[in-house]
mmCIF file of C-alpha atoms in Angstrom:
data_model
loop_
_atom_site.group_PDB
_atom_site.id
_atom_site.type_symbol
_atom_site.label_atom_id
_atom_site.label_comp_id
_atom_site.label_asym_id
_atom_site.label_seq_id
_atom_site.Cartn_x
_atom_site.Cartn_y
_atom_site.Cartn_z
ATOM 1 C CA MET A 178 0.000 0.000 0.000
ATOM 2 C CA LYS A 179 1.377 3.400 -0.908
ATOM 3 C CA ASP A 180 1.961 6.050 1.761
ATOM 4 C CA LEU A 181 -1.102 8.285 1.484
ATOM 5 C CA THR A 182 -0.802 10.482 4.566
ATOM 6 C CA LYS A 183 -1.164 13.933 3.023
ATOM 7 C CA VAL A 184 -3.942 15.933 4.654
ATOM 8 C CA PHE A 185 -6.499 17.643 2.447
ATOM 9 C CA HIS A 186 -8.330 20.622 3.896
ATOM 10 C CA SER A 187 -11.390 22.229 2.347
ATOM 11 C CA GLY A 188 -12.265 25.862 3.054
ATOM 12 C CA VAL A 189 -15.742 27.204 3.653
ATOM 13 C CA ALA A 190 -17.192 30.329 2.221
ATOM 14 C CA SER A 191 -18.763 31.782 5.340
ATOM 15 C CA ALA A 192 -18.252 31.830 9.084
ATOM 16 C CA THR A 193 -21.866 30.803 9.587
ATOM 17 C CA LEU A 194 -21.428 27.690 7.459
ATOM 18 C CA ALA A 195 -18.186 26.889 9.253
ATOM 19 C CA VAL A 196 -19.927 26.923 12.622
ATOM 20 C CA MET A 197 -22.717 24.741 11.240
ATOM 21 C CA LEU A 198 -20.267 22.214 9.832
ATOM 22 C CA LEU A 199 -18.394 21.969 13.110
ATOM 23 C CA SER A 200 -21.664 21.224 14.888
ATOM 24 C CA VAL A 201 -22.776 18.383 12.619
ATOM 25 C CA ALA A 202 -19.634 16.855 11.150
ATOM 26 C CA PRO A 203 -16.145 15.826 12.264
ATOM 27 C CA ALA A 204 -12.980 17.364 10.933
ATOM 28 C CA ALA A 205 -12.046 16.182 7.455
ATOM 29 C CA ALA A 206 -10.313 12.809 7.431
ATOM 30 C CA GLU A 207 -6.731 12.375 6.319
ATOM 31 C CA SER A 208 -6.454 11.088 2.792
ATOM 32 C CA GLY A 209 -5.794 7.357 2.974
ATOM 33 C CA ASP A 210 -6.861 6.871 6.597
ATOM 34 C CA THR A 211 -10.153 5.183 5.734
ATOM 35 C CA ILE A 212 -8.658 2.468 3.555
ATOM 36 C CA LYS A 213 -5.915 1.859 6.119
ATOM 37 C CA ALA A 214 -8.507 1.440 8.869
ATOM 38 C CA ILE A 215 -10.583 -0.916 6.707
ATOM 39 C CA ILE A 216 -7.596 -3.122 5.924
ATOM 40 C CA ALA A 217 -6.431 -3.177 9.551
ATOM 41 C CA ARG A 218 -9.956 -4.111 10.661
ATOM 42 C CA GLY A 219 -10.274 -6.816 8.030
ATOM 43 C CA GLU A 220 -13.750 -5.826 6.901
ATOM 44 C CA LEU A 221 -15.709 -2.956 5.369
ATOM 45 C CA LEU A 222 -18.390 -1.288 7.493
ATOM 46 C CA CYS A 223 -21.324 -0.352 5.272
ATOM 47 C CA GLY A 224 -24.322 1.619 6.506
ATOM 48 C CA VAL A 225 -27.573 0.333 4.989
ATOM 49 C CA HIS A 226 -31.337 0.594 5.410
ATOM 50 C CA PRO A 227 -32.638 -1.590 8.272
ATOM 51 C CA SER A 228 -35.224 -3.231 5.995
ATOM 52 C CA ARG A 229 -36.029 -2.047 2.491
ATOM 53 C CA PRO A 230 -36.747 -5.057 0.263
ATOM 54 C CA GLY A 231 -34.854 -4.898 -3.004
ATOM 55 C CA PHE A 232 -32.273 -2.450 -1.648
ATOM 56 C CA ALA A 233 -31.105 -3.892 1.667
ATOM 57 C CA ALA A 234 -32.795 -6.253 4.098
ATOM 58 C CA PRO A 235 -31.687 -9.170 6.289
ATOM 59 C CA ASP A 236 -33.338 -12.571 6.108
ATOM 60 C CA ASP A 237 -34.340 -14.550 9.190
ATOM 61 C CA LYS A 238 -30.735 -15.774 9.516
ATOM 62 C CA GLY A 239 -29.258 -12.292 9.342
ATOM 63 C CA ASN A 240 -27.965 -12.608 5.787
ATOM 64 C CA TRP A 241 -28.246 -9.315 3.916
ATOM 65 C CA ALA A 242 -29.511 -9.027 0.366
ATOM 66 C CA GLY A 243 -30.341 -6.134 -1.913
ATOM 67 C CA PHE A 244 -29.139 -3.760 -4.592
ATOM 68 C CA GLU A 245 -27.288 -1.438 -2.226
ATOM 69 C CA ALA A 246 -25.976 -4.352 -0.181
ATOM 70 C CA ASP A 247 -24.367 -5.683 -3.363
ATOM 71 C CA TYR A 248 -22.602 -2.378 -3.957
ATOM 72 C CA CYS A 249 -21.085 -2.774 -0.491
ATOM 73 C CA ARG A 250 -19.919 -6.236 -1.504
ATOM 74 C CA ALA A 251 -18.422 -4.875 -4.725
ATOM 75 C CA LEU A 252 -16.371 -2.440 -2.631
ATOM 76 C CA ALA A 253 -15.158 -5.274 -0.420
ATOM 77 C CA ALA A 254 -14.147 -7.215 -3.536
ATOM 78 C CA VAL A 255 -12.099 -4.204 -4.712
ATOM 79 C CA VAL A 256 -10.370 -3.660 -1.358
ATOM 80 C CA PHE A 257 -9.839 -7.256 -0.237
ATOM 81 C CA GLY A 258 -10.448 -9.358 -3.323
ATOM 82 C CA ASP A 259 -13.218 -10.905 -1.223
ATOM 83 C CA ALA A 260 -16.812 -9.660 -1.459
ATOM 84 C CA THR A 261 -17.747 -11.345 1.832
ATOM 85 C CA LYS A 262 -15.545 -9.076 3.946
ATOM 86 C CA VAL A 263 -18.257 -6.571 4.721
ATOM 87 C CA ARG A 264 -20.257 -5.927 7.864
ATOM 88 C CA PHE A 265 -23.659 -4.366 7.331
ATOM 89 C CA VAL A 266 -24.691 -1.723 9.850
ATOM 90 C CA ALA A 267 -28.425 -0.951 9.901
ATOM 91 C CA LEU A 268 -29.042 2.789 10.251
ATOM 92 C CA SER A 269 -32.361 4.587 10.640
ATOM 93 C CA SER A 270 -33.139 7.801 8.795
ATOM 94 C CA GLN A 271 -32.006 9.775 11.823
ATOM 95 C CA GLN A 272 -28.857 7.694 12.345
ATOM 96 C CA ARG A 273 -27.555 7.548 8.787
ATOM 97 C CA PHE A 274 -25.727 10.882 8.562
ATOM 98 C CA PRO A 275 -24.251 10.847 12.089
ATOM 99 C CA GLY A 276 -23.176 7.260 11.353
ATOM 100 C CA ILE A 277 -20.995 8.218 8.396
ATOM 101 C CA GLN A 278 -19.878 11.541 9.900
ATOM 102 C CA SER A 279 -18.609 9.892 13.083
ATOM 103 C CA GLY A 280 -16.809 7.065 11.298
ATOM 104 C CA GLU A 281 -19.196 4.404 12.615
ATOM 105 C CA VAL A 282 -19.360 3.224 8.998
ATOM 106 C CA ASP A 283 -16.892 3.613 6.125
ATOM 107 C CA VAL A 284 -19.509 4.188 3.449
ATOM 108 C CA LEU A 285 -23.219 4.944 3.419
ATOM 109 C CA ALA A 286 -25.374 2.985 0.961
ATOM 110 C CA ARG A 287 -28.758 3.677 2.451
ATOM 111 C CA ASN A 288 -31.255 5.091 -0.049
ATOM 112 C CA VAL A 289 -29.627 8.513 0.272
ATOM 113 C CA SER A 290 -30.578 11.181 -2.254
ATOM 114 C CA ALA A 291 -27.656 13.363 -3.260
ATOM 115 C CA THR A 292 -28.642 17.015 -2.831
ATOM 116 C CA MET A 293 -26.695 20.260 -2.752
ATOM 117 C CA GLY A 294 -27.677 20.948 0.844
ATOM 118 C CA ARG A 295 -26.341 17.612 2.004
ATOM 119 C CA ASP A 296 -23.231 17.922 -0.105
ATOM 120 C CA VAL A 297 -22.173 21.329 1.207
ATOM 121 C CA SER A 298 -23.338 21.134 4.826
ATOM 122 C CA LEU A 299 -22.881 17.561 6.074
ATOM 123 C CA GLY A 300 -19.189 17.005 5.339
ATOM 124 C CA LEU A 301 -19.956 14.305 2.759
ATOM 125 C CA ASN A 302 -18.952 13.418 -0.785
ATOM 126 C CA PHE A 303 -21.463 11.588 -2.970
ATOM 127 C CA THR A 304 -20.596 8.990 -5.572
ATOM 128 C CA PRO A 305 -22.214 8.929 -9.015
ATOM 129 C CA PRO A 306 -25.881 7.994 -8.464
ATOM 130 C CA ILE A 307 -26.487 4.264 -8.582
ATOM 131 C CA PHE A 308 -30.285 4.492 -8.801
ATOM 132 C CA TYR A 309 -32.563 7.223 -10.150
ATOM 133 C CA THR A 310 -36.055 7.458 -8.706
ATOM 134 C CA GLY A 311 -38.460 10.037 -7.242
ATOM 135 C CA THR A 312 -41.267 10.515 -4.751
ATOM 136 C CA GLY A 313 -44.340 8.377 -5.363
ATOM 137 C CA PHE A 314 -47.556 7.490 -3.569
ATOM 138 C CA LEU A 315 -49.087 4.115 -2.779
ATOM 139 C CA VAL A 316 -52.844 3.997 -2.088
ATOM 140 C CA HIS A 317 -55.481 1.373 -1.457
ATOM 141 C CA VAL A 318 -57.281 0.307 -4.634
ATOM 142 C CA ASP A 319 -60.704 0.785 -3.046
ATOM 143 C CA SER A 320 -59.894 4.314 -1.804
ATOM 144 C CA GLY A 321 -61.135 6.058 -4.945
ATOM 145 C CA ILE A 322 -57.851 7.963 -5.166
ATOM 146 C CA GLU A 323 -56.692 8.024 -8.776
ATOM 147 C CA LYS A 324 -54.334 11.007 -9.076
ATOM 148 C CA LEU A 325 -52.278 13.422 -7.006
ATOM 149 C CA GLU A 326 -55.078 15.995 -6.756
ATOM 150 C CA ASP A 327 -57.284 13.410 -5.045
ATOM 151 C CA LEU A 328 -54.911 13.525 -2.068
ATOM 152 C CA ASP A 329 -56.036 17.045 -1.094
ATOM 153 C CA GLY A 330 -56.893 16.787 2.613
ATOM 154 C CA ALA A 331 -55.504 13.262 2.868
ATOM 155 C CA THR A 332 -53.506 11.685 5.670
ATOM 156 C CA ILE A 333 -50.084 10.630 4.401
ATOM 157 C CA CYS A 334 -47.571 8.278 6.037
ATOM 158 C CA MET A 335 -43.881 9.137 5.565
ATOM 159 C CA ALA A 336 -40.475 8.777 7.188
ATOM 160 C CA PRO A 337 -38.939 11.668 9.155
ATOM 161 C CA GLY A 338 -35.804 13.487 8.045
ATOM 162 C CA SER A 339 -36.193 12.342 4.452
ATOM 163 C CA THR A 340 -36.261 14.262 1.197
ATOM 164 C CA THR A 341 -39.709 12.717 0.728
ATOM 165 C CA GLU A 342 -40.972 14.691 3.730
ATOM 166 C CA GLN A 343 -39.576 17.907 2.237
ATOM 167 C CA ASN A 344 -40.840 17.098 -1.263
ATOM 168 C CA ILE A 345 -44.419 16.558 -0.121
ATOM 169 C CA ALA A 346 -44.468 19.833 1.786
ATOM 170 C CA SER A 347 -43.299 21.701 -1.320
ATOM 171 C CA LEU A 348 -45.540 19.708 -3.669
ATOM 172 C CA PHE A 349 -48.748 20.337 -1.743
ATOM 173 C CA SER A 350 -47.913 23.962 -0.965
ATOM 174 C CA ALA A 351 -47.280 24.740 -4.640
ATOM 175 C CA ARG A 352 -50.694 23.297 -5.537
ATOM 176 C CA GLY A 353 -52.619 24.909 -2.687
ATOM 177 C CA MET A 354 -53.410 21.470 -1.257
ATOM 178 C CA SER A 355 -53.521 20.379 2.381
ATOM 179 C CA TYR A 356 -52.563 17.093 4.030
ATOM 180 C CA THR A 357 -51.982 15.593 7.459
ATOM 181 C CA PRO A 358 -48.585 13.928 7.873
ATOM 182 C CA ILE A 359 -48.088 10.783 9.932
ATOM 183 C CA VAL A 360 -44.337 10.624 10.466
ATOM 184 C CA ILE A 361 -42.935 7.289 11.667
ATOM 185 C CA GLU A 362 -39.251 6.370 11.909
ATOM 186 C CA ASP A 363 -39.505 2.568 12.010
ATOM 187 C CA ASN A 364 -40.134 1.316 8.459
ATOM 188 C CA LYS A 365 -42.144 -1.734 9.542
ATOM 189 C CA GLN A 366 -44.430 0.411 11.684
ATOM 190 C CA LEU A 367 -44.708 2.967 8.898
ATOM 191 C CA VAL A 368 -45.821 0.343 6.397
ATOM 192 C CA ALA A 369 -48.125 -1.316 8.933
ATOM 193 C CA ASN A 370 -49.903 1.973 9.597
ATOM 194 C CA TYR A 371 -50.549 2.388 5.882
ATOM 195 C CA VAL A 372 -51.583 -1.234 5.263
ATOM 196 C CA GLU A 373 -53.987 -1.127 8.211
ATOM 197 C CA GLY A 374 -55.648 2.025 6.837
ATOM 198 C CA ARG A 375 -54.441 4.594 9.366
ATOM 199 C CA CYS A 376 -53.346 6.828 6.501
ATOM 200 C CA ASP A 377 -54.774 7.362 3.046
ATOM 201 C CA ALA A 378 -51.438 7.093 1.253
ATOM 202 C CA LEU A 379 -47.866 6.022 1.800
ATOM 203 C CA ALA A 380 -45.174 8.290 0.359
ATOM 204 C CA LYS A 381 -41.722 6.931 -0.471
ATOM 205 C CA ASP A 382 -39.253 6.830 -3.310
ATOM 206 C CA LYS A 383 -41.330 5.244 -6.071
ATOM 207 C CA ALA A 384 -38.788 2.440 -6.465
ATOM 208 C CA ALA A 385 -39.505 1.352 -2.880
ATOM 209 C CA LEU A 386 -43.282 1.134 -3.246
ATOM 210 C CA PRO A 387 -43.466 -2.260 -5.000
ATOM 211 C CA GLY A 388 -41.628 -3.641 -1.980
ATOM 212 C CA VAL A 389 -44.506 -2.516 0.222
ATOM 213 C CA ARG A 390 -46.941 -4.479 -1.910
ATOM 214 C CA ALA A 391 -44.609 -7.462 -1.556
ATOM 215 C CA ILE A 392 -44.666 -7.058 2.248
ATOM 216 C CA ASP A 393 -48.467 -7.309 2.280
ATOM 217 C CA THR A 394 -48.262 -10.905 1.090
ATOM 218 C CA GLU A 395 -51.929 -11.628 1.798
ATOM 219 C CA ASN A 396 -53.357 -8.763 -0.262
ATOM 220 C CA PRO A 397 -50.716 -7.280 -2.609
ATOM 221 C CA GLU A 398 -53.363 -6.589 -5.259
ATOM 222 C CA GLU A 399 -55.155 -4.176 -2.916
ATOM 223 C CA HIS A 400 -52.479 -1.506 -3.393
ATOM 224 C CA LYS A 401 -51.633 0.632 -6.399
ATOM 225 C CA MET A 402 -49.163 3.388 -7.228
ATOM 226 C CA LEU A 403 -50.460 6.734 -8.403
ATOM 227 C CA PRO A 404 -49.175 7.743 -11.835
ATOM 228 C CA GLY A 405 -46.226 10.117 -11.923
ATOM 229 C CA ILE A 406 -42.918 10.763 -10.164
ATOM 230 C CA PHE A 407 -42.943 13.949 -8.110
ATOM 231 C CA SER A 408 -39.297 14.720 -7.392
ATOM 232 C CA LYS A 409 -35.747 13.952 -8.445
ATOM 233 C CA GLU A 410 -34.105 11.403 -6.157
ATOM 234 C CA PRO A 411 -30.633 10.384 -7.359
ATOM 235 C CA LEU A 412 -29.682 7.692 -4.842
ATOM 236 C CA ALA A 413 -25.939 7.610 -4.252
ATOM 237 C CA MET A 414 -23.405 6.242 -1.807
ATOM 238 C CA ALA A 415 -21.676 8.733 0.477
ATOM 239 C CA VAL A 416 -18.304 8.972 2.219
ATOM 240 C CA ARG A 417 -16.757 11.561 4.514
ATOM 241 C CA GLN A 418 -15.065 14.509 2.902
ATOM 242 C CA GLY A 419 -11.287 14.802 3.103
ATOM 243 C CA ASP A 420 -10.197 11.282 2.174
ATOM 244 C CA ASP A 421 -9.760 11.578 -1.574
ATOM 245 C CA HIS A 422 -8.163 8.145 -1.844
ATOM 246 C CA TRP A 423 -11.204 6.361 -0.375
ATOM 247 C CA TYR A 424 -13.603 8.526 -2.356
ATOM 248 C CA ASP A 425 -11.794 7.596 -5.584
ATOM 249 C CA LEU A 426 -12.042 3.884 -4.791
ATOM 250 C CA VAL A 427 -15.771 4.072 -4.107
ATOM 251 C CA LYS A 428 -16.440 6.291 -7.121
ATOM 252 C CA TRP A 429 -14.514 4.114 -9.581
ATOM 253 C CA THR A 430 -16.063 0.935 -8.231
ATOM 254 C CA VAL A 431 -19.447 2.412 -9.174
ATOM 255 C CA TYR A 432 -18.151 3.390 -12.610
ATOM 256 C CA ALA A 433 -16.725 -0.111 -13.128
ATOM 257 C CA THR A 434 -20.218 -1.605 -12.818
ATOM 258 C CA PHE A 435 -21.524 0.939 -15.358
ATOM 259 C CA VAL A 436 -18.657 0.496 -17.804
ATOM 260 C CA GLY A 437 -18.699 -3.277 -17.391
ATOM 261 C CA GLU A 438 -22.277 -3.420 -18.628
ATOM 262 C CA GLU A 439 -21.597 -0.963 -21.439
ATOM 263 C CA MET A 440 -18.638 -3.046 -22.643
ATOM 264 C CA GLY A 441 -20.535 -6.316 -22.334
ATOM 265 C CA VAL A 442 -18.370 -7.585 -19.463
ATOM 266 C CA SER A 443 -20.624 -9.463 -17.048
ATOM 267 C CA GLN A 444 -20.328 -11.821 -14.113
ATOM 268 C CA ALA A 445 -21.029 -14.698 -16.490
ATOM 269 C CA ASN A 446 -18.347 -13.912 -19.075
ATOM 270 C CA VAL A 447 -15.684 -11.906 -17.231
ATOM 271 C CA ASP A 448 -13.156 -14.764 -17.314
ATOM 272 C CA GLU A 449 -13.611 -15.117 -21.050
ATOM 273 C CA MET A 450 -13.286 -11.343 -21.471
ATOM 274 C CA LEU A 451 -9.789 -11.449 -20.004
ATOM 275 C CA GLN A 452 -8.782 -12.565 -23.503
ATOM 276 C CA SER A 453 -10.628 -9.707 -25.215
ATOM 277 C CA PRO A 454 -8.610 -7.868 -27.886
ATOM 278 C CA ASP A 455 -10.324 -4.603 -26.880
ATOM 279 C CA PRO A 456 -7.633 -2.473 -25.178
ATOM 280 C CA ASP A 457 -10.220 -0.703 -23.011
ATOM 281 C CA VAL A 458 -11.496 -4.041 -21.677
ATOM 282 C CA GLN A 459 -7.919 -5.135 -20.993
ATOM 283 C CA ILE A 460 -7.210 -1.961 -19.013
ATOM 284 C CA MET A 461 -10.433 -2.203 -16.996
ATOM 285 C CA LEU A 462 -9.840 -5.842 -16.061
ATOM 286 C CA GLY A 463 -6.188 -5.203 -15.182
ATOM 287 C CA VAL A 464 -4.666 -7.259 -17.980
ATOM 288 C CA THR A 465 -2.705 -4.162 -19.002
ATOM 289 C CA GLY A 466 -1.957 -0.795 -17.427
ATOM 290 C CA ASP A 467 -1.343 0.196 -13.828
ATOM 291 C CA LEU A 468 -4.587 1.846 -12.690
ATOM 292 C CA GLY A 469 -5.032 -0.557 -9.776
ATOM 293 C CA GLU A 470 -1.556 0.219 -8.521
ATOM 294 C CA LYS A 471 -2.263 3.943 -8.745
ATOM 295 C CA MET A 472 -5.341 3.463 -6.546
ATOM 296 C CA GLY A 473 -3.417 1.311 -4.073
ATOM 297 C CA VAL A 474 -5.346 -1.905 -4.776
ATOM 298 C CA SER A 475 -4.851 -5.027 -6.868
ATOM 299 C CA GLN A 476 -4.508 -4.654 -10.624
ATOM 300 C CA ASP A 477 -7.601 -6.843 -11.082
ATOM 301 C CA TRP A 478 -9.802 -4.660 -8.843
ATOM 302 C CA ALA A 479 -12.567 -4.254 -11.435
ATOM 303 C CA TYR A 480 -12.346 -7.916 -12.424
ATOM 304 C CA GLN A 481 -12.916 -8.884 -8.784
ATOM 305 C CA ALA A 482 -15.936 -6.585 -8.426
ATOM 306 C CA ILE A 483 -17.578 -7.896 -11.603
ATOM 307 C CA LYS A 484 -16.598 -11.533 -11.051
ATOM 308 C CA GLN A 485 -17.844 -11.693 -7.470
ATOM 309 C CA VAL A 486 -20.803 -9.293 -7.623
ATOM 310 C CA GLY A 487 -21.510 -8.317 -11.241
ATOM 311 C CA ASN A 488 -21.904 -5.363 -13.540
ATOM 312 C CA TYR A 489 -24.808 -2.936 -13.146
ATOM 313 C CA GLU A 490 -27.231 -5.093 -15.128
ATOM 314 C CA ASP A 491 -26.306 -8.192 -13.109
ATOM 315 C CA ILE A 492 -26.959 -6.377 -9.848
ATOM 316 C CA TYR A 493 -30.175 -4.730 -11.040
ATOM 317 C CA LEU A 494 -31.734 -7.890 -12.462
ATOM 318 C CA ARG A 495 -30.813 -9.873 -9.368
ATOM 319 C CA HIS A 496 -33.035 -7.664 -7.225
ATOM 320 C CA PHE A 497 -35.506 -5.958 -9.573
ATOM 321 C CA GLY A 498 -35.623 -8.146 -12.675
ATOM 322 C CA PRO A 499 -38.373 -10.431 -13.985
ATOM 323 C CA GLY A 500 -39.309 -13.133 -11.522
ATOM 324 C CA THR A 501 -38.126 -11.204 -8.473
ATOM 325 C CA PRO A 502 -40.568 -10.130 -5.742
ATOM 326 C CA ILE A 503 -40.015 -6.489 -6.769
ATOM 327 C CA GLU A 504 -40.052 -6.127 -10.555
ATOM 328 C CA LEU A 505 -39.043 -2.658 -11.689
ATOM 329 C CA ASP A 506 -38.574 -1.323 -15.194
ATOM 330 C CA ARG A 507 -35.140 0.217 -15.504
ATOM 331 C CA ASP A 508 -36.469 3.514 -16.899
ATOM 332 C CA LEU A 509 -33.729 6.104 -16.332
ATOM 333 C CA ASN A 510 -31.505 3.408 -14.852
ATOM 334 C CA GLN A 511 -30.472 2.265 -18.306
ATOM 335 C CA GLN A 512 -27.200 2.887 -20.071
ATOM 336 C CA TRP A 513 -26.926 6.233 -21.854
ATOM 337 C CA VAL A 514 -26.688 4.350 -25.158
ATOM 338 C CA ASP A 515 -30.091 2.786 -24.406
ATOM 339 C CA GLY A 516 -31.922 5.990 -23.530
ATOM 340 C CA GLY A 517 -31.106 6.068 -19.822
ATOM 341 C CA ILE A 518 -28.733 8.299 -17.887
ATOM 342 C CA LEU A 519 -26.128 5.823 -16.607
ATOM 343 C CA TYR A 520 -22.848 7.134 -17.967
ATOM 344 C CA GLY A 521 -19.636 5.542 -16.750
ATOM 345 C CA PHE A 522 -16.490 7.652 -17.048
ATOM 346 C CA PRO A 523 -13.762 5.991 -19.156
ATOM 347 C CA ILE A 524 -11.530 3.580 -17.265
ATOM 348 C CA LYS A 525 -8.221 4.168 -18.981
#
């Protein structure tokens, strides 16, 4: 491992912001300290949602599965060459930012929307978004609610401290509509309150709503999503500011899953693709070049991530593809060449 002990300091534009940052976030980390701590510990600490089917949720034996959980595993594969060397730390909405700020976790992969306010005030750096979604509403089929305007005066269940809570306030205010919020931290209680009819609608990122129908295993057909997406929610992983080395590793791991799909390098064929004549594929998989060395990891870092976890399509289909409990069309989460907005920076 290279000596990466240089300290990076970031200035702030105003004394007021400086005071605010000191109150909510630790001092910037030394560049390279995070990866050193991870290696010394022997495992990656990844902050995830306590239970959001499709994204991150433990089974009855404590084994974690989900889209974001797999991105944690891809990081472990890059750092250790072993995707199993990750410990999942369940964080509530209120715990997630203090958890990453304090160093309780090394990376946050917990349905976090990247916003300017969070970027400039919480001491965080966001990776490229790994999932694009937006605020949606789930209602009971027999409620008579067919569109957003029908929610005027409704009771709406939502999680506290979320962009969803902010979005609904702005959405209803702009339309001159009223609503009564029921704000519940625990996701299971939140969903139970909606399912049992204590609120007229459940508001979440639209990608999470099919999982609610899957939770109500007895009557999934009694719930429907209202048409439309009512905000921009680019879900991204987050790390503490100041450690550029760790940020680069997380960022380029994300890009490797994008570029792997774009180049046709998948979990199923990655061994075969080691023989590809395409120079860009050779560089990405570590057959040629020295990009792994420059990042302080193995030359085959991207190979390990794709081999053990998969490219973006592999990960997406595993959790949201046909035949899964939560089938989701990829929509914006398609490659840029296919009409989506996934755009991996060149690995070369």
